[in-house]
């Protein structure tokens, strides 16, 4: 049996459980950092709006989690990822909604006209690691076990996967994704849990190394953080983003 959290987390109507794809890309891109110039957010700035539907405390928690991500990813206190309230001139921005399940598109998707919706259902998805997971999708990252080298680290038990859900365990190619030469990360907040999409309660994905747990949802791992820094070219010197006002937030 999947827990309530899992059910919310793995919206079965969505690709990979919780990832959304623009129509144009539905059958093309797929792991880790997605390749392509349309993926990273320009200058690492992700404008956002939060639609009504949350209590003020929930909205504040979402924003506080964004700020925590900024701090964790920052190098020498220079932020190289920044979430800020959208302004009228923003062409691309994410829209956070209290909809069904936890879900996000992957990347900025430059040139694509669509609502870049990040769905964070309350209750279920307003937890720090769940918010981080979806925002990492938005920043351009797929699930860890989608890496081209994943079969060296995990075993997929196809017989235990729910009918119609096998495609959620697809492995992507080096053409579609870029591991950025980081090691496979069992501790990634982007890694599936062992029972994700299980039809019978038995593990669908298992580590090939004993005594390794997968699917933690506590925080971004050190490698998760490293991957974002690499993807957004956060150098040791740091990329200085322009100061922004954080006093205004969407309702
Ligand atoms: Zn996900």
Short mmCIF file of N, CA and C and ligand atoms in Angstrom, two decimals, residues 9 16 18-19 133-134 137 143 190, ligand 1:
data_model
loop_
_atom_site.label_atom_id
_atom_site.label_comp_id
_atom_site.label_asym_id
_atom_site.label_seq_id
_atom_site.Cartn_x
_atom_site.Cartn_y
_atom_site.Cartn_z
N UNK A 9 2.01 12.39 -3.90
CA UNK A 9 3.28 12.71 -4.50
C UNK A 9 3.38 12.21 -5.93
N UNK A 16 6.17 10.58 -15.19
CA UNK A 16 7.12 10.40 -14.10
C UNK A 16 6.46 10.70 -12.77
N UNK A 18 5.21 13.09 -11.24
CA UNK A 18 4.97 14.47 -10.86
C UNK A 18 5.61 15.48 -11.79
N UNK A 19 5.98 15.03 -12.97
CA UNK A 19 6.55 15.99 -13.91
C UNK A 19 5.58 16.26 -15.04
N UNK A 133 11.69 19.53 -3.99
CA UNK A 133 11.66 18.55 -5.08
C UNK A 133 10.99 19.14 -6.31
N UNK A 134 9.83 19.73 -6.12
CA UNK A 134 9.12 20.28 -7.28
C UNK A 134 9.87 21.48 -7.86
N UNK A 137 12.61 20.32 -10.05
CA UNK A 137 12.08 20.04 -11.39
C UNK A 137 12.00 21.34 -12.18
N UNK A 143 14.20 13.09 -12.24
CA UNK A 143 14.44 12.20 -11.10
C UNK A 143 15.82 11.55 -11.21
N UNK A 190 15.62 13.94 -5.26
CA UNK A 190 14.96 13.65 -6.53
C UNK A 190 14.90 12.15 -6.82
ZN1 LIG B 1 9.37 14.44 -9.09
#
